[in-house]
C-alpha positions as YAML, in Angstrom:
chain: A
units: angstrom
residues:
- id: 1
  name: UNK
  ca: [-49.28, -38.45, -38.36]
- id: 2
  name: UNK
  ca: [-50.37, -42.10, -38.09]
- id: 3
  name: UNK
  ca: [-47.10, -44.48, -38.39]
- id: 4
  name: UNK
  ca: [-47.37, -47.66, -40.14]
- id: 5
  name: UNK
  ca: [-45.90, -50.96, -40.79]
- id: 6
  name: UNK
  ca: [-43.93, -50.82, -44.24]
- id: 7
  name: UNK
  ca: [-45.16, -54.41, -46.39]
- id: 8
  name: UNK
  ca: [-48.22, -54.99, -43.65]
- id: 9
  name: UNK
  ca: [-51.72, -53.94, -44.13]
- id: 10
  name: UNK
  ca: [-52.37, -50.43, -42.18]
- id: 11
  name: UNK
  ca: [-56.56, -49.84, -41.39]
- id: 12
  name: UNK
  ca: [-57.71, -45.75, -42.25]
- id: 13
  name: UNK
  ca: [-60.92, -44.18, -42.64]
- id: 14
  name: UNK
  ca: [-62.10, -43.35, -45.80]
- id: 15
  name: UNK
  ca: [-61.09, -40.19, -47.63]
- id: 16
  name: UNK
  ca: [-58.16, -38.08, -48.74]
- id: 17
  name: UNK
  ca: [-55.36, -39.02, -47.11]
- id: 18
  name: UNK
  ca: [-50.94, -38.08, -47.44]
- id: 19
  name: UNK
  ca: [-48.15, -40.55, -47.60]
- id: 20
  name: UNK
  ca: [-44.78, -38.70, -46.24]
- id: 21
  name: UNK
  ca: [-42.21, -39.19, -44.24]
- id: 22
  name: UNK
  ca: [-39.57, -37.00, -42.21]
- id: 23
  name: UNK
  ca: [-37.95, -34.71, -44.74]
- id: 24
  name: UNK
  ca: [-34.34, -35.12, -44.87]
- id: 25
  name: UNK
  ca: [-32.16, -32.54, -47.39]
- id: 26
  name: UNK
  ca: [-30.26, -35.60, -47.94]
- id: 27
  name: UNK
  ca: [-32.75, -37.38, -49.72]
- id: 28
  name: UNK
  ca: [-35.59, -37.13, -52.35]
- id: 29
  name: UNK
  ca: [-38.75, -39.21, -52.14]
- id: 30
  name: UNK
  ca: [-40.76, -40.61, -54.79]
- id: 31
  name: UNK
  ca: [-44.59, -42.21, -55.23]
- id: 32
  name: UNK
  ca: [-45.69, -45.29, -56.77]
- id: 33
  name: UNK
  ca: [-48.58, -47.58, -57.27]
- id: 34
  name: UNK
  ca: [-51.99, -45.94, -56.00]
- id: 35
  name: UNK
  ca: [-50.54, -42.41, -54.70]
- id: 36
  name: UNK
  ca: [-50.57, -39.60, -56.88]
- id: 37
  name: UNK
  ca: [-46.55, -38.04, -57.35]
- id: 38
  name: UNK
  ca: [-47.21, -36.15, -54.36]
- id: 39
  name: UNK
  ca: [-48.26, -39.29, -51.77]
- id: 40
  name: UNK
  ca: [-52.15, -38.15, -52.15]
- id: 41
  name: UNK
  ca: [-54.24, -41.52, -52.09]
- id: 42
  name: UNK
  ca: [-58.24, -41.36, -51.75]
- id: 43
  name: UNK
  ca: [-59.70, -44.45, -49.77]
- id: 44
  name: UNK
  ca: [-62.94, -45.90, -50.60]
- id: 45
  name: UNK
  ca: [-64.63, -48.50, -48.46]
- id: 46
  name: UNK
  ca: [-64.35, -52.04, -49.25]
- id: 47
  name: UNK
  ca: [-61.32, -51.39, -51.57]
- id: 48
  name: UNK
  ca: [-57.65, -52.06, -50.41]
- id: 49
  name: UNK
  ca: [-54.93, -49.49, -52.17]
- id: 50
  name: UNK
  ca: [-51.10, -49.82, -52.11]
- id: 51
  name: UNK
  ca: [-48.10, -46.83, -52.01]
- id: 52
  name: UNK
  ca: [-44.81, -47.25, -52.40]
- id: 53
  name: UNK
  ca: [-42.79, -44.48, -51.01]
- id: 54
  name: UNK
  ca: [-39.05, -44.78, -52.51]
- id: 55
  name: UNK
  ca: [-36.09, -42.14, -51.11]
- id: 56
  name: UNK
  ca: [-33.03, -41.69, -53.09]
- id: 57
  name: UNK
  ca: [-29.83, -40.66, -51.08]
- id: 58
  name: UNK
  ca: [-28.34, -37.91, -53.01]
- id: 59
  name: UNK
  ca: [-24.81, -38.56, -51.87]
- id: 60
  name: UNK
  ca: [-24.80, -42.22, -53.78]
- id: 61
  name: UNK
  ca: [-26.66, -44.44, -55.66]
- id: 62
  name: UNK
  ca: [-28.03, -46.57, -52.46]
- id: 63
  name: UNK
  ca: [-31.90, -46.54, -51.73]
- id: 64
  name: UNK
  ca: [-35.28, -48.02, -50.11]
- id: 65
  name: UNK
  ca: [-38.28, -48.11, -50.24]
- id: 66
  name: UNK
  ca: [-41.49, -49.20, -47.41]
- id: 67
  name: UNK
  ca: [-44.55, -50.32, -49.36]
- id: 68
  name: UNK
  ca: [-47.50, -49.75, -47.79]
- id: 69
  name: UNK
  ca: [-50.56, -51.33, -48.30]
- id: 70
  name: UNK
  ca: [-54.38, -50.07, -47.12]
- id: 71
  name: UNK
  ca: [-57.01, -52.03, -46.56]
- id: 72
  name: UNK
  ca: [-60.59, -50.07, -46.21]
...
């Protein structure tokens, strides 16, 4: 696992790569923007993609969410 900096631009290689985080039974996550519903994004070179990870706390309404933006 390769931690990042949630609304900064993170550097990867190129290819297949999976957004996640630490499962927690007390919340569900979702995918947005350039990830797939599962938190699959390809990276291409020269081409900058952005995932946005939400989590929904089952026991109330609250959530977050970390965007996180690639840069190739």
């Amino acid at each position: 696992a390769t931690p990042v900096t949630s609304g900064a631009t993170n550097q990867f290689n190129s290819g297949n790569h999976i957004i996640s985080e630490t499962p927690d039974p007390s919340y569900s996550a979702s995918f947005s923007g350039d990830c797939d519903s599962s938190g699959n994004v390809i990276l291409v070179t020269g081409t900058t993609k952005s995932c946005t990870l939400t989590t929904n706390w089952h026991a109330s309404l609250a959530n977050s969410a970390m965007a996180i933006c690639f840069n190739i």
